[in-house]
Coordinates of C-alpha atoms and ligand atoms in Angstrom, one line a residue:
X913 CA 151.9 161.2 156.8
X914 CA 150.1 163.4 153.9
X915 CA 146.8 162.5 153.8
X916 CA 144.6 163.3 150.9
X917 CA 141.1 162.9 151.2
X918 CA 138.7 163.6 148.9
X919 CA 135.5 163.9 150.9
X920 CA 135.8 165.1 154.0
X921 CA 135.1 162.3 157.0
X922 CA 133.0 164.7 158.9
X923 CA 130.9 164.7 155.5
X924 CA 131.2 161.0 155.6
X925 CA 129.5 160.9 159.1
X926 CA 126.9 163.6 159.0
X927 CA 125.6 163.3 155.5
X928 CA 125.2 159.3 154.9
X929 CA 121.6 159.4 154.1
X930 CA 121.0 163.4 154.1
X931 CA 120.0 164.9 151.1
X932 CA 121.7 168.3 150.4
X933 CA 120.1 169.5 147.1
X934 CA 116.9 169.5 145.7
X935 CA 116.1 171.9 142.9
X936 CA 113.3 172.6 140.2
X937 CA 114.7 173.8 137.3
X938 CA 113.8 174.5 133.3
X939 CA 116.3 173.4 131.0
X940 CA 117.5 176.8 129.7
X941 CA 118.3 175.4 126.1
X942 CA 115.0 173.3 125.2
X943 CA 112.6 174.3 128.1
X944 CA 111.7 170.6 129.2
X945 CA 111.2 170.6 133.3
X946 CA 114.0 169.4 134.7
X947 CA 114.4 168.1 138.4
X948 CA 117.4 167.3 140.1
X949 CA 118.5 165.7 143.7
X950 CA 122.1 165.4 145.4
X951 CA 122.9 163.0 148.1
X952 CA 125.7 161.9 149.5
X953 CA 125.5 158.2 150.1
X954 CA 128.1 154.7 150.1
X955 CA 130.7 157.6 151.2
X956 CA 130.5 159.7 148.0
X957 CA 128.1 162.4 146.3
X958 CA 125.2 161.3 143.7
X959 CA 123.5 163.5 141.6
X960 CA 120.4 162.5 139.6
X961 CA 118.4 164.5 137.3
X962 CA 115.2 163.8 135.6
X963 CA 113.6 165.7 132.9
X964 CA 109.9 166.5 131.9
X965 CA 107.0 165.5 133.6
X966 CA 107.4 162.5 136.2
X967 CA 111.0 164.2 136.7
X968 CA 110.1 164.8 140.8
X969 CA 108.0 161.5 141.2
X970 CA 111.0 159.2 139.5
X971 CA 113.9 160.9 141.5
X972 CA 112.1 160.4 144.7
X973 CA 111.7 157.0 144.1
X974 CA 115.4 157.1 143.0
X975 CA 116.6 158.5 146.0
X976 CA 114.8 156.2 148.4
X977 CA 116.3 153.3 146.1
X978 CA 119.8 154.4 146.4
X979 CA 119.5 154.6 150.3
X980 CA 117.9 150.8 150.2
X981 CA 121.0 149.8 148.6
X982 CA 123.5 151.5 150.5
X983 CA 121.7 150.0 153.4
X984 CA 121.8 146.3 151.8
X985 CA 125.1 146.4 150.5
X986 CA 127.5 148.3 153.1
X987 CA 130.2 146.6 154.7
X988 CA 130.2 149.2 157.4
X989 CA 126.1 149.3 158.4
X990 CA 125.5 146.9 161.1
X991 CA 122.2 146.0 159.0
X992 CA 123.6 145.4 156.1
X993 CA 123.5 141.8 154.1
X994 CA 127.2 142.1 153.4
X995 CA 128.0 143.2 156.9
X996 CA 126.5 139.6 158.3
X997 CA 127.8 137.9 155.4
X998 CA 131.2 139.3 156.8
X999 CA 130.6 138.5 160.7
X1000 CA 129.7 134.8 160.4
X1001 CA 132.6 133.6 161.4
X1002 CA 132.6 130.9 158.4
X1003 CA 129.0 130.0 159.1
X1004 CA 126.0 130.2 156.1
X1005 CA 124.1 133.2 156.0
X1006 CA 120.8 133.7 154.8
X1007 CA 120.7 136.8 152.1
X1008 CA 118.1 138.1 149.3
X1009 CA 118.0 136.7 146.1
X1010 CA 119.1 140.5 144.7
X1011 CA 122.2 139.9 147.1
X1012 CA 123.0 136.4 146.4
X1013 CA 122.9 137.5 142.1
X1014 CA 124.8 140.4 142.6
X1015 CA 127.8 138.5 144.1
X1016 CA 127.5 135.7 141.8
X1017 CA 127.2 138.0 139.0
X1018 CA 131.0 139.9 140.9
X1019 CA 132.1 136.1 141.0
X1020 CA 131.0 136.0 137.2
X1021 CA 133.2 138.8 136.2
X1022 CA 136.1 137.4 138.6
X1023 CA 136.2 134.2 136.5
X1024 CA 136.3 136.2 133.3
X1025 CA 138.9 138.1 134.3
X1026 CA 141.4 135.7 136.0
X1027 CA 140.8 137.0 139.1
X1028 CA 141.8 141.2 138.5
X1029 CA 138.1 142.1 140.2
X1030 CA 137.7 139.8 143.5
X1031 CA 135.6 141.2 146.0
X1032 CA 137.2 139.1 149.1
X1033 CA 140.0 141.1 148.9
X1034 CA 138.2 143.1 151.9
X1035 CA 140.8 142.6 154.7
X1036 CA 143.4 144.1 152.5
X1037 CA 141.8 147.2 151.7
X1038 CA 140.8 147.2 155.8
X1039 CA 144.9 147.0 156.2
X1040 CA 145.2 150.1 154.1
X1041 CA 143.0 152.0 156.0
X1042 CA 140.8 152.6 152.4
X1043 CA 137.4 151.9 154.1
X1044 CA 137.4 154.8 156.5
X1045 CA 140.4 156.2 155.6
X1046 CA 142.5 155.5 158.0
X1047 CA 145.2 155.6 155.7
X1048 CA 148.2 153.3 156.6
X1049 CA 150.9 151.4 154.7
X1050 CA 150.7 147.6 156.2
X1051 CA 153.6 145.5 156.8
X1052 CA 154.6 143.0 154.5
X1053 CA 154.3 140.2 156.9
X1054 CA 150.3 141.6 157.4
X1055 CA 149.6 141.4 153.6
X1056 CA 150.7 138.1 153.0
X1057 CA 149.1 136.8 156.6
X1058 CA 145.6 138.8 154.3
X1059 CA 146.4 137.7 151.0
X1060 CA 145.8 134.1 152.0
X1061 CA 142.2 135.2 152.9
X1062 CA 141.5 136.9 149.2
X1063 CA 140.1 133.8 146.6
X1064 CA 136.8 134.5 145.1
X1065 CA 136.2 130.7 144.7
X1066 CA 136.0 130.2 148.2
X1067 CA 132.6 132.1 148.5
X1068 CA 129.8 129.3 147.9
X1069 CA 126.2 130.3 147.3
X1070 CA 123.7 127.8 148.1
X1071 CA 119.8 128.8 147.2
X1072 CA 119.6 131.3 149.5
X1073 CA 122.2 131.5 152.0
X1074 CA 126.1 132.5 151.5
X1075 CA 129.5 131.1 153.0
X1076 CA 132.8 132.5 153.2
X1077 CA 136.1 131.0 154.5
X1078 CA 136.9 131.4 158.0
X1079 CA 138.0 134.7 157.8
X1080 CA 137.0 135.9 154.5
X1081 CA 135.2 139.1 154.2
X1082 CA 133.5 140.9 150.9
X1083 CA 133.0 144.1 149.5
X1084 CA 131.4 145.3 146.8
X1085 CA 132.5 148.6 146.8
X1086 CA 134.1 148.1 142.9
X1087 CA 130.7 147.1 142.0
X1088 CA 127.5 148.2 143.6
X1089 CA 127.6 151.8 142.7
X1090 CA 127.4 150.8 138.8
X1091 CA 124.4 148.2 140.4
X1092 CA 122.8 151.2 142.1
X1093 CA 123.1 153.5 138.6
X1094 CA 120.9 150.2 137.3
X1095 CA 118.1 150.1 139.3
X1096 CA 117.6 154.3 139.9
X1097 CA 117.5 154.0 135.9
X1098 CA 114.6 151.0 136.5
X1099 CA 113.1 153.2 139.3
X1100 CA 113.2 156.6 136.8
X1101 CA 111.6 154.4 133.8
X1102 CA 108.9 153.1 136.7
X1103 CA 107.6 156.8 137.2
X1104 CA 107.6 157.2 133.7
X1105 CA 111.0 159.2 132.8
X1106 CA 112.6 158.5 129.9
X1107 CA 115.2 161.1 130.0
X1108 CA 117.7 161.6 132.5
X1109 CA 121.4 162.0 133.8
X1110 CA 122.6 160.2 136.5
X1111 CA 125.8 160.6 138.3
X1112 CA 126.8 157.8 141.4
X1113 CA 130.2 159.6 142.5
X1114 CA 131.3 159.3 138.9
X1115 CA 129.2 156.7 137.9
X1116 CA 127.4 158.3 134.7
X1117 CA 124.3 156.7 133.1
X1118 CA 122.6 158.4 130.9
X1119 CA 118.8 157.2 130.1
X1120 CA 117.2 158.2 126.9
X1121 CA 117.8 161.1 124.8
X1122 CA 119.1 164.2 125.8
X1123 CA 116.0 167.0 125.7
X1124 CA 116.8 169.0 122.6
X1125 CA 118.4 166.0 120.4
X1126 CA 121.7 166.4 121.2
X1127 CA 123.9 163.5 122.1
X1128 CA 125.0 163.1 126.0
X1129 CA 128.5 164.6 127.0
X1130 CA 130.7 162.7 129.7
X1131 CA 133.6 164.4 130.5
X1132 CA 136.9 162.0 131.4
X1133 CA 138.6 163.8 134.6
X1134 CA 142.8 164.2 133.7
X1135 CA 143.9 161.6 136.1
X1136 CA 147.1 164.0 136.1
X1137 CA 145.4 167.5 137.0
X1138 CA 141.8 166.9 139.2
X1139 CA 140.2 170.5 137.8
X1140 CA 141.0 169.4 133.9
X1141 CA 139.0 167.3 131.8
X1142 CA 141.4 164.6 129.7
X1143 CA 139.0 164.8 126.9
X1144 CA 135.1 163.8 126.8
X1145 CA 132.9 161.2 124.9
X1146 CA 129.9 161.7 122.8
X1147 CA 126.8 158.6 124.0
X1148 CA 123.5 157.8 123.8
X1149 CA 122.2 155.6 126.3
X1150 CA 125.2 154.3 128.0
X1151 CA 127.3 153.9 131.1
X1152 CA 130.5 155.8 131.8
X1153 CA 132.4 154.6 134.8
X1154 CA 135.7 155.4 135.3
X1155 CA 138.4 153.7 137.8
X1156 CA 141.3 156.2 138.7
X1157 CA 144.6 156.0 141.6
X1158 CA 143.7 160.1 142.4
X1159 CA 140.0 159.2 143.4
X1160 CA 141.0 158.0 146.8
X1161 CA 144.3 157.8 147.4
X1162 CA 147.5 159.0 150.3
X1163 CA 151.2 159.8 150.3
X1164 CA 153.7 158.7 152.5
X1165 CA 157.5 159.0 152.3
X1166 CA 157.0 160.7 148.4
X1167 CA 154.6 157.8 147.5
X1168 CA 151.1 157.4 146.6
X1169 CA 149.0 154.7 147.5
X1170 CA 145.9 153.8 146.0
X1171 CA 142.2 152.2 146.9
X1172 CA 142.6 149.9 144.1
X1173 CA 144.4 146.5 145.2
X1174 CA 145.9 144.1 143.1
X1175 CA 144.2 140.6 144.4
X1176 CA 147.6 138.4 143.8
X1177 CA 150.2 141.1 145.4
X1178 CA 147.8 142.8 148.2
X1179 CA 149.3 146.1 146.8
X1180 CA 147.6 148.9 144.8
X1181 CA 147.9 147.8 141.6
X1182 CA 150.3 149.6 139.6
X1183 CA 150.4 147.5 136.1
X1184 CA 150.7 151.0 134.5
X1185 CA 147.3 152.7 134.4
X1186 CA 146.5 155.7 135.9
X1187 CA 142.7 156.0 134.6
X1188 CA 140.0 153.2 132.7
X1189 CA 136.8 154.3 131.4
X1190 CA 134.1 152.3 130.6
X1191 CA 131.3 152.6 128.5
X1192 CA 128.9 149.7 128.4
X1193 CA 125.3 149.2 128.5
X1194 CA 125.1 148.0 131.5
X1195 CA 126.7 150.2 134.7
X1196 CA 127.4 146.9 137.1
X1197 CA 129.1 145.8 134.0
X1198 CA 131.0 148.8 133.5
X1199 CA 131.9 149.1 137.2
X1200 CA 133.1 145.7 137.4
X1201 CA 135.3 146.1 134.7
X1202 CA 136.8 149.5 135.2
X1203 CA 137.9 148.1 138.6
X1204 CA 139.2 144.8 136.8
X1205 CA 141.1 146.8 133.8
X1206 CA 143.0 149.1 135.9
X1207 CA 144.0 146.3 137.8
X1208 CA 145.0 144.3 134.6
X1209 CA 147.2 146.9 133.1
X1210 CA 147.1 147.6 129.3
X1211 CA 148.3 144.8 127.7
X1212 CA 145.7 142.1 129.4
X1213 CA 143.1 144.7 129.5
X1214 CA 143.5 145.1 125.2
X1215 CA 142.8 141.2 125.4
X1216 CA 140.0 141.3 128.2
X1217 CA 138.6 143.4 125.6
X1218 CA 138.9 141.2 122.5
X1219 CA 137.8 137.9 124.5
X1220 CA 134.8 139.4 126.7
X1221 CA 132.9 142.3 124.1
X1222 CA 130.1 144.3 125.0
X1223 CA 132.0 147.0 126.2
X1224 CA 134.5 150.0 124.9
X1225 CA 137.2 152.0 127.1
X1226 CA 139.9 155.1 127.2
X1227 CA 142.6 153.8 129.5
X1228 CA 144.6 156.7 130.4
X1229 CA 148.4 155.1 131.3
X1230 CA 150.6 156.2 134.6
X1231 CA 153.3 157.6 131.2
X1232 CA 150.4 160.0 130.1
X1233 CA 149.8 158.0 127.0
X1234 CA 145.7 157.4 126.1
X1235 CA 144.6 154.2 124.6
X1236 CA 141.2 153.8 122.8
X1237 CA 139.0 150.8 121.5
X1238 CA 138.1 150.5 118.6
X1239 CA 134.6 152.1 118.3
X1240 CA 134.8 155.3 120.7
X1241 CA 135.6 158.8 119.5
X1242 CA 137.1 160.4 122.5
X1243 CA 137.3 163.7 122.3
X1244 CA 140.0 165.9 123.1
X1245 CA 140.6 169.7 123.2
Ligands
FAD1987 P1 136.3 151.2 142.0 O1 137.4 150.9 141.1 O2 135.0 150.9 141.4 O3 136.3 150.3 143.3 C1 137.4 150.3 144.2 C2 136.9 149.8 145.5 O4 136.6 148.4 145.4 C3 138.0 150.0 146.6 O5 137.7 151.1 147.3 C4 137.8 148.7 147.4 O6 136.8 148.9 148.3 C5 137.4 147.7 146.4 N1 138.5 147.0 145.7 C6 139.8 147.4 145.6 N2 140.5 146.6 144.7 C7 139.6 145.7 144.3 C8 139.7 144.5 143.5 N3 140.8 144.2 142.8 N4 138.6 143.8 143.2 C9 137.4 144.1 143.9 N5 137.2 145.1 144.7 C10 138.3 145.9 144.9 N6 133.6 154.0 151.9 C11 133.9 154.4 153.2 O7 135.1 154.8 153.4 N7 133.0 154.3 154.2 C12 131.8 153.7 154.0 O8 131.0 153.7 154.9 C13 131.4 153.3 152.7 N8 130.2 152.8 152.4 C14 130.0 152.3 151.2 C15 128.7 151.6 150.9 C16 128.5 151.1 149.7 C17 127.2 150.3 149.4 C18 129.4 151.2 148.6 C19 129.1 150.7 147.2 C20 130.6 151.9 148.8 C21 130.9 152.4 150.1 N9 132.1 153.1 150.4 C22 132.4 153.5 151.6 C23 133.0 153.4 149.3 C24 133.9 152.2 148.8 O9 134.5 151.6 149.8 C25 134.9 152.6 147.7 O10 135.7 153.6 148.2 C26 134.2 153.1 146.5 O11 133.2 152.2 146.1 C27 135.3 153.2 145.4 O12 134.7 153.3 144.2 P2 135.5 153.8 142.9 O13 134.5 154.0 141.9 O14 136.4 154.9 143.3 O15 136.5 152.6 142.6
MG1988 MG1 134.5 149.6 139.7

């Protein structure tokens, strides 16, 4: 088999909560203090920097927020909420309220979305091997024996405690990153920062106004060539989260798979995208939906767009071919 992997496992293992990169730094344009902080955390690298003032008080409190969540929201931690959640054998769970709205608000976007974004479909990503990466290509008697497992309605939230199906399990792997760019932007504003970059494993939120007035850049990655840049987008305060199949993905027998499952086949979805960008206000909303556009392909996702608002996208098709809404200038060289 020809395994790609993007980070490294050994990364994976040693670096889950160790932070690799703190630096003080002066904006070379404008001046303003600047602060930055790396970590790698929920299997992938984060970046945040902070300008001006606060910039080293807010990321701290950033950083020790993003390990809180990785820690509440894992499926792999032994302490995690969603980890119980996934070993009660069908029994109710007690969770925090912050756990209990985040799934409701994945169950939310499920219902909106006819079921493209559904966050039981766990055991089928556990039969590809994506958690982990394990990679494997499962047989189809094992998918369908999964796919009876994967139905969103079939979690029931009661105050506070949670139930799945006998056999259910959850992840919010398509979601919690874009959560996790949220709060760090809550925890920034907290210490007083009202500018700064923040980058969850390609999860961009930008907060305030670039120091020296210019608008934010986000670069789009060229889902076709990892080292070029498909174009970029010009934002103020927004989130930019893009879904891609060459983010984490293998090869066997000429074929690639992807992390990306389609909830009513069990197979990586392959509707015809090959990126979906996001920009939104919100970064859980934008995460949600990047996962639940790709998955949709371009025709439903042109009408998930008309029916649900609040949001814009570049959806880069597997032909090459780059659709737009309406109201983004997408930049290309
Ligand atoms: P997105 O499109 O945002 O999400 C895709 C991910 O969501 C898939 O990887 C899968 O997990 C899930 N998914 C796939 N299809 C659907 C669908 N139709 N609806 C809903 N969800 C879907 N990875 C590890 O290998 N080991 C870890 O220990 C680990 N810990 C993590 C802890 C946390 C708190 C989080 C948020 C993530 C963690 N991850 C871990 C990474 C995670 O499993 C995904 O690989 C990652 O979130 C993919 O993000 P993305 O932005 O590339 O894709
Ligand atoms: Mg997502």
């Amino acid at each position: 088999m020809n395994r790609k992997i993007i980070l490294p496992s050994i990364l994976a293992i040693v670096l889950l909560v160790a932070i690799i990169a703190a630096e003080q730094l002066l904006d070379g344009k404008t001046e303003t203090k600047a602060y930055e902080q790396t970590v790698i955390a929920m299997d992938t690298v984060m970046t945040v920097k902070a300008y001006g003032e606060n910039a080293e008080a807010g990321i701290n409190l950033a950083i020790q927020e993003i390990m809180r969540l990785e820690k509440l929201l894992s499926t792999t931690m032994e302490e995690s909420e969603i980890y119980k959640i996934n070993h009660a054998d069908g029994e109710p769970v007690k969770i925090s309220e912050e756990t209990a709205r985040l799934i409701k608000e994945a169950i939310e976007i499920s219902r909106l979305t006819d079921g493209a974004l559904d966050i039981t479909v766990y055991p089928i990503v556990l039969s590809w091997g994506f958690t982990g990466s394990e990679f494997r290509v499962p047989g189809d008697g094992e998918i369908k024996e999964s796919l009876r497992l994967v139905d969103y309605k079939g979690i029931r939230i009661d105050g506070d405690s949670v139930t799945l199906n006998k056999g259910q399990m959850i992840d919010l792997g398509a979601i919690a990153k874009g959560y996790a760019a949220d709060r760090v932007r809550d925890k920034l504003k907290e210490a007083g920062v009202d500018s700064a970059l923040i980058n969850l494993g390609g999860n961009i939120l930008t907060m305030g106004d670039k120091p020296g007035n210019d608008s934010w850049s986000v670069g789009i990655k060229d889902p076709f060539s990892q080292d070029k840049l498909a174009g970029s987008v010009e934002i103020g305060e927004k989130a930019v989260v893009t879904s891609g199949n060459y983010e984490r993905f293998f090869e066997q027998d000429g074929k690639r798979y992807w992390h990306i499952i389609d909830p009513k086949t069990g197979y990586p979805a392959d509707n015809g995208v090959a990126s979906v960008t996001i920009i939104a206000d919100s970064s859980v909303y934008a995460d949600a939906l990047s996962t639940a556009l790709f998955v949709m392909g371009p025709e439903e996702a042109l009408r998930a767009y008309n029916n649900l608002g609040n949001f814009e996208y570049i959806l880069i098709t597997s032909a090459g071919e780059t659709i737009t809404s309406g109201n983004i200038e997408f930049v290309t060289k």
